[in-house]
Each structure stands twice: as C-alpha cells, then as structure tokens.
Short mmCIF file of C-alpha atoms in Angstrom, two decimals:
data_model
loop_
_atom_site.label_atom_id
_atom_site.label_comp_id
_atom_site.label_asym_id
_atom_site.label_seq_id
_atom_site.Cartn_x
_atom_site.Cartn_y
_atom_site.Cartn_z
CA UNK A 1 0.00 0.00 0.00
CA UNK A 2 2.69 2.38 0.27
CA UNK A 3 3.92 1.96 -2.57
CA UNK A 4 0.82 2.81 -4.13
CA UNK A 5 0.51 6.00 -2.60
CA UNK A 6 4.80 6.54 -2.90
CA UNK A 7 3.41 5.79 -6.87
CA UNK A 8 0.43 8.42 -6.53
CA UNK A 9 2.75 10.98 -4.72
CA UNK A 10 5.22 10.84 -7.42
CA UNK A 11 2.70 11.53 -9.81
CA UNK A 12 1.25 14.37 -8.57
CA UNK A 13 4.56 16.17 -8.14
CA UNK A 14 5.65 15.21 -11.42
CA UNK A 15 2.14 17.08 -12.64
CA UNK A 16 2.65 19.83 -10.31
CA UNK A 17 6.44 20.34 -11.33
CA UNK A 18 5.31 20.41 -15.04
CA UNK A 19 2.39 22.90 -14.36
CA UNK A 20 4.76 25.47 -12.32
CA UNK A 21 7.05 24.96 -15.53
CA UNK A 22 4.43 26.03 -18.10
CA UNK A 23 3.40 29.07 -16.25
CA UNK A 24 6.99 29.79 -16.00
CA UNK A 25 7.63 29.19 -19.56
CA UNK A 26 4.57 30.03 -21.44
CA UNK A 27 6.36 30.38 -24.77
CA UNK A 28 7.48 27.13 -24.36
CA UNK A 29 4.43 25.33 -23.49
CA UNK A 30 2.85 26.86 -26.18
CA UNK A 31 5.06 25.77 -28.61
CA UNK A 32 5.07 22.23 -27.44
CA UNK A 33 1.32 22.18 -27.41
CA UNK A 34 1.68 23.23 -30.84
CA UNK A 35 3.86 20.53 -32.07
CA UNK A 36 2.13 17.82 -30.07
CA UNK A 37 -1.17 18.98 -31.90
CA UNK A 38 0.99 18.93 -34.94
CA UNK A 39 1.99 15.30 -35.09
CA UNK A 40 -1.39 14.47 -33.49
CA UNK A 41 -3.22 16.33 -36.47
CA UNK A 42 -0.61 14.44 -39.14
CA UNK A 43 -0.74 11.24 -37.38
CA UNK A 44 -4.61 11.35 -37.50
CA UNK A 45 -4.43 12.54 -41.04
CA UNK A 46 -2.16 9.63 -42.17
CA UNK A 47 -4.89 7.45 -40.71
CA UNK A 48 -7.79 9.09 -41.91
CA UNK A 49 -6.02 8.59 -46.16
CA UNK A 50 -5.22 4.90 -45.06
CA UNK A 51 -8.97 4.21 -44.17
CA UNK A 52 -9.73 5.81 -47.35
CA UNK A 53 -7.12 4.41 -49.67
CA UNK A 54 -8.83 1.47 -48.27
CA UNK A 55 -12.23 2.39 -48.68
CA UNK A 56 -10.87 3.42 -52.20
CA UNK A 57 -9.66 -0.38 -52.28
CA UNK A 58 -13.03 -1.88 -51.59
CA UNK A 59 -14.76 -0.06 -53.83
CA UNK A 60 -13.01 -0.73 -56.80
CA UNK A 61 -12.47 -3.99 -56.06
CA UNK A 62 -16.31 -4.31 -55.86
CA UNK A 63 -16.99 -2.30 -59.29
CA UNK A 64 -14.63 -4.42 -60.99
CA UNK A 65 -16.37 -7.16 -59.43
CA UNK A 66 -19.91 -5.41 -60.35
CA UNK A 67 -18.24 -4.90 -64.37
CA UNK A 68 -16.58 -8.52 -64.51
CA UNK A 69 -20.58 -10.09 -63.56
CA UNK A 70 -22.30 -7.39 -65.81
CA UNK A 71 -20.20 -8.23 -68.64
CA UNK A 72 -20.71 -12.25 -68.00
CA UNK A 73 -24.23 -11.36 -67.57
CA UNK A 74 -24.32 -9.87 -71.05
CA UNK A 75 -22.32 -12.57 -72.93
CA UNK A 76 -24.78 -15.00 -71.42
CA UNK A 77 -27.71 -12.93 -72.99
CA UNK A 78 -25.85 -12.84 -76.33
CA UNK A 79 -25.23 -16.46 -76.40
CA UNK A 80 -28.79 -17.35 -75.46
CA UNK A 81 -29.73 -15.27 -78.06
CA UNK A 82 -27.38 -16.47 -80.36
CA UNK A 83 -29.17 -20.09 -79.32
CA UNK A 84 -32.41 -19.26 -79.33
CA UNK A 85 -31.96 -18.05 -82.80
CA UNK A 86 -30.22 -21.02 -84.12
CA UNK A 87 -33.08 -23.22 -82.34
CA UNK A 88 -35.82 -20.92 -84.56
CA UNK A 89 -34.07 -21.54 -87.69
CA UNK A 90 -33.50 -24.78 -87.41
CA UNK A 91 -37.23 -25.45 -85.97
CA UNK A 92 -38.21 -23.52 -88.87
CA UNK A 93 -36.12 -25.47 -91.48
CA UNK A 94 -37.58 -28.72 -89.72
CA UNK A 95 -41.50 -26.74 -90.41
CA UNK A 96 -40.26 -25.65 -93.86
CA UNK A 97 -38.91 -29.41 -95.16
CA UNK A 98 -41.72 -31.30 -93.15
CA UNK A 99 -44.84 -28.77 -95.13
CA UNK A 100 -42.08 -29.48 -97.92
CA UNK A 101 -42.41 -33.32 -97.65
CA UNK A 102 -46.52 -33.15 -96.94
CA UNK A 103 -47.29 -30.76 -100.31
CA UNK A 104 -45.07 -33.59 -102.30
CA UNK A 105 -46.82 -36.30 -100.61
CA UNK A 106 -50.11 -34.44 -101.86
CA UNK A 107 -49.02 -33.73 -105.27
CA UNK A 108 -48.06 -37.35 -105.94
CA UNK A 109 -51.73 -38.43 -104.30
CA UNK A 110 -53.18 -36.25 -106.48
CA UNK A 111 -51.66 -37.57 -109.32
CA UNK A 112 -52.25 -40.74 -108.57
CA UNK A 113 -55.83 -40.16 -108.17
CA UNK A 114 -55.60 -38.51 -111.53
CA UNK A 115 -53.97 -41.47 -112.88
CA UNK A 116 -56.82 -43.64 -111.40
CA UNK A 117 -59.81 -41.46 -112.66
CA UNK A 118 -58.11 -41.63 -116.03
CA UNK A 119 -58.27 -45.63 -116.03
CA UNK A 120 -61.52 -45.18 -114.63
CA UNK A 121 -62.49 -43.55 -117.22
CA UNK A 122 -60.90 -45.34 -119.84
CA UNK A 123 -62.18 -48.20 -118.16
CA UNK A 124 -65.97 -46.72 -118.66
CA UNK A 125 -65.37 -45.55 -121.90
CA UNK A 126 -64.38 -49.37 -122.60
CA UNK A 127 -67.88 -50.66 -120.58
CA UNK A 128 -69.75 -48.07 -122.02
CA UNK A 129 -68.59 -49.36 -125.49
CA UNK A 130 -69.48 -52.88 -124.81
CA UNK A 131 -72.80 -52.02 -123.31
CA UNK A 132 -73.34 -49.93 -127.08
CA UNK A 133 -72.20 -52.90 -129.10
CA UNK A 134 -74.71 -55.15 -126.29
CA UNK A 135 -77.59 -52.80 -127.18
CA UNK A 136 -76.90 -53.43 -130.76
CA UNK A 137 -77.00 -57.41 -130.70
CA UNK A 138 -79.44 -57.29 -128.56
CA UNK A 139 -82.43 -56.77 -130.89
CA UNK A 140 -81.42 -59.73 -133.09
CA UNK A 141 -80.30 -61.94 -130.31
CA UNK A 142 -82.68 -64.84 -128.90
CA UNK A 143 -84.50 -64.99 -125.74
CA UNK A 144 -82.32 -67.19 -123.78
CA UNK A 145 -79.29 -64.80 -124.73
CA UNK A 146 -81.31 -61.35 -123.41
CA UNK A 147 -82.37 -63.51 -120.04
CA UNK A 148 -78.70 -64.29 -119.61
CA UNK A 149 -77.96 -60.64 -120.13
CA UNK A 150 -80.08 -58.95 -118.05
CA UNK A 151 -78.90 -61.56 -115.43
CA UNK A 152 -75.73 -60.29 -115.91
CA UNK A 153 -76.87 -56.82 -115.91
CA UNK A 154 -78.67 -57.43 -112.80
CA UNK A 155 -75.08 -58.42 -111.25
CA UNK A 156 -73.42 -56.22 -112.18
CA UNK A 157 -75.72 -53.38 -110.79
CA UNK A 158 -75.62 -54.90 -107.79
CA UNK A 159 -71.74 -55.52 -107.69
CA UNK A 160 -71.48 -51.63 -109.05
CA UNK A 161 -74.09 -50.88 -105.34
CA UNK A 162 -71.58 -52.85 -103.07
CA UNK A 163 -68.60 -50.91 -104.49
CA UNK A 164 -70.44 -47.48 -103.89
CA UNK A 165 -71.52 -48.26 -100.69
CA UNK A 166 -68.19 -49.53 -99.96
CA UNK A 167 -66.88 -46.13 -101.35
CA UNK A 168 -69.51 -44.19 -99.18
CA UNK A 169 -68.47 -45.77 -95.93
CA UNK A 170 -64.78 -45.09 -96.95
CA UNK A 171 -65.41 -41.52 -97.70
CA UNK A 172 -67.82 -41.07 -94.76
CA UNK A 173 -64.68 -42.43 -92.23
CA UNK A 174 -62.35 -40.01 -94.41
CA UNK A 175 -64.77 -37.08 -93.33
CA UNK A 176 -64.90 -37.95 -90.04
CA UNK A 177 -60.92 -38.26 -90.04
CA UNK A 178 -60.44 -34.77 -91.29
CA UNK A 179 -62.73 -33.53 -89.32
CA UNK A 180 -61.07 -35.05 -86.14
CA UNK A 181 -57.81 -33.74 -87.52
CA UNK A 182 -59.27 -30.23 -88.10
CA UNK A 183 -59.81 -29.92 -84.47
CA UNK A 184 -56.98 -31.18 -83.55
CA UNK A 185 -54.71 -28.79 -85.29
CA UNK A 186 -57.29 -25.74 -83.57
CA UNK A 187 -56.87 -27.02 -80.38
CA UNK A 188 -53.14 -26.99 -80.77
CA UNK A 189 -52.63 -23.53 -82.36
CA UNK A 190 -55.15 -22.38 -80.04
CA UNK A 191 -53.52 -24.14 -76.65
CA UNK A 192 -56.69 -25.18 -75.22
CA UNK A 193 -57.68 -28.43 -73.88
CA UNK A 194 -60.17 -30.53 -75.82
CA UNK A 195 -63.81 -30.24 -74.78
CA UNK A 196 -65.11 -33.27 -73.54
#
C-alpha cells in the first residue's frame, strides 16, 4: 500500500512540477502544445487517407467485381440469343422441309388419283362401249341370250351398289378423319384443352 501512494505521490509532483514549468515558460508550453497537436493532427491525417485508400480499395475492387458479372451477364444474354436463334431456324427449317415433304406427298396423291380417274375412265369408256355394241345385238339376239344378259346386268348393278356403298363408308370415315384432324390442329394452335 505504500507503494501505491509513494506511486500516486510521485505523480502528482511530477504534474505539479510540469504545471509550475508552463506558467513559467509560457512560450514554451505553447510551442510544445503546438507541435504535439501537430503530429497528433498528421498522425490522424495519415490514418484518416489509409482508411480511405482502403475504402478506395473496396470499392473498386467491388466495381470491378460489379463490371466482370455485368459483362458475364451480357455474354450470357448474347449467347442465349445467339441459341435461341439457331433453335428458330432450325425449328423452322424442320416446319419448312416437313410442309415441304406433306405438299409432295399431296401432289403425288393427287396424281395418282388422276392417274386412277383416267383408267376409270378409260375403263368406262371401254364398258360403255361394250354395253353400245350389247344394245346393238341385242335386238337380233334370242331370248335365252337377253335372259342371260339382263342376269348379268342385274349383277353387275348390284356388284357396281356394293362398291359405292363400300366407297360411301370409306369416304364417310375419311370425313370424319379430317374432321377429327381439323380440331386437332385448332386445339393446338389455339392451346386449349379438348372439350369433352
């Protein structure tokens, strides 16, 4: 404990001693005041540009940073432009050769149905001859002969009724078909669900 207050006691003489010597030499204690609030100004000065050289640091470092992702950012955009693009030509060259491939498909149906009515109609022009030439014999021909051809003729109508009706049902299904398909296609250009 006494050395505590032999501690204190020192202290307050060496404050006292220091006091007496400023009032004593007030030029003096100016002047050091001066230069202590000199280096503590420049000290405080050199720390204050520090924490902003730092500052100055961080924020560069984090507009670079800021540039660096903004550019990515944009390349990104360019090349998913760039693909979408590509995928929209190339969906529309896949479009453009399939409508390509369906208007051949038609052309060569439609001249193959050409091709067909024109047999058909050879075909009748070649009946219709033989039924003429019939029609001629058939005044001079016996009795037996015109009850075997009106037989015949009987046949043949109703062989001629199966094949329409055949070609009724066939067409009737083909109606329904592109009907079906009509719908179809509205529903999907139209992105709705079918009604039920």
């Amino acid at each position: 404990m006494i050395s505590a207050l032999a501690i204190l006691s020192a202290i307050w003489r060496f404050f006292c001693a220091c006091f007496w010597w400023v009032l004593a030499h007030k030029r003096w204690s100016l002047i050091i005041v001066l230069v202590i609030y000199g280096v503590f100004q420049t000290w405080q000065a050199n720390s204050l540009a520090s924490d902003l050289n730092n500052a100055d640091a961080k924020c560069t470092t984090k507009v670079n940073q800021a540039k660096a992702e903004l550019k990515q950012y944009k390349a990104d955009q360019t090349e998913a432009n760039a693909k979408a693009k590509t995928d929209a030509i190339t969906q529309e060259k896949t479009w453009a050769e399939q409508l390509l491939k369906v208007e051949q498909n038609a052309n060569q149906k439609i001249q193959d149905a050409a091709a067909a009515a024109s047999a058909a109609q050879l075909a009748n022009y070649g009946l219709s001859e033989q039924i003429r030439r019939a029609n001629q014999r058939l005044s001079s021909a016996s009795k037996e002969t015109i009850v075997d051809y009106t037989i015949a003729n009987g046949e043949l109508l109703e062989a001629c009724t199966t094949e329409y009706r055949a070609m009724a049902e066939k067409a009737d299904g083909h109606a329904v078909d592109a009907e079906r398909l009509s719908q179809a296609w509205d529903v999907v250009t139209n992105e709705e669900k079918p009604s039920k």
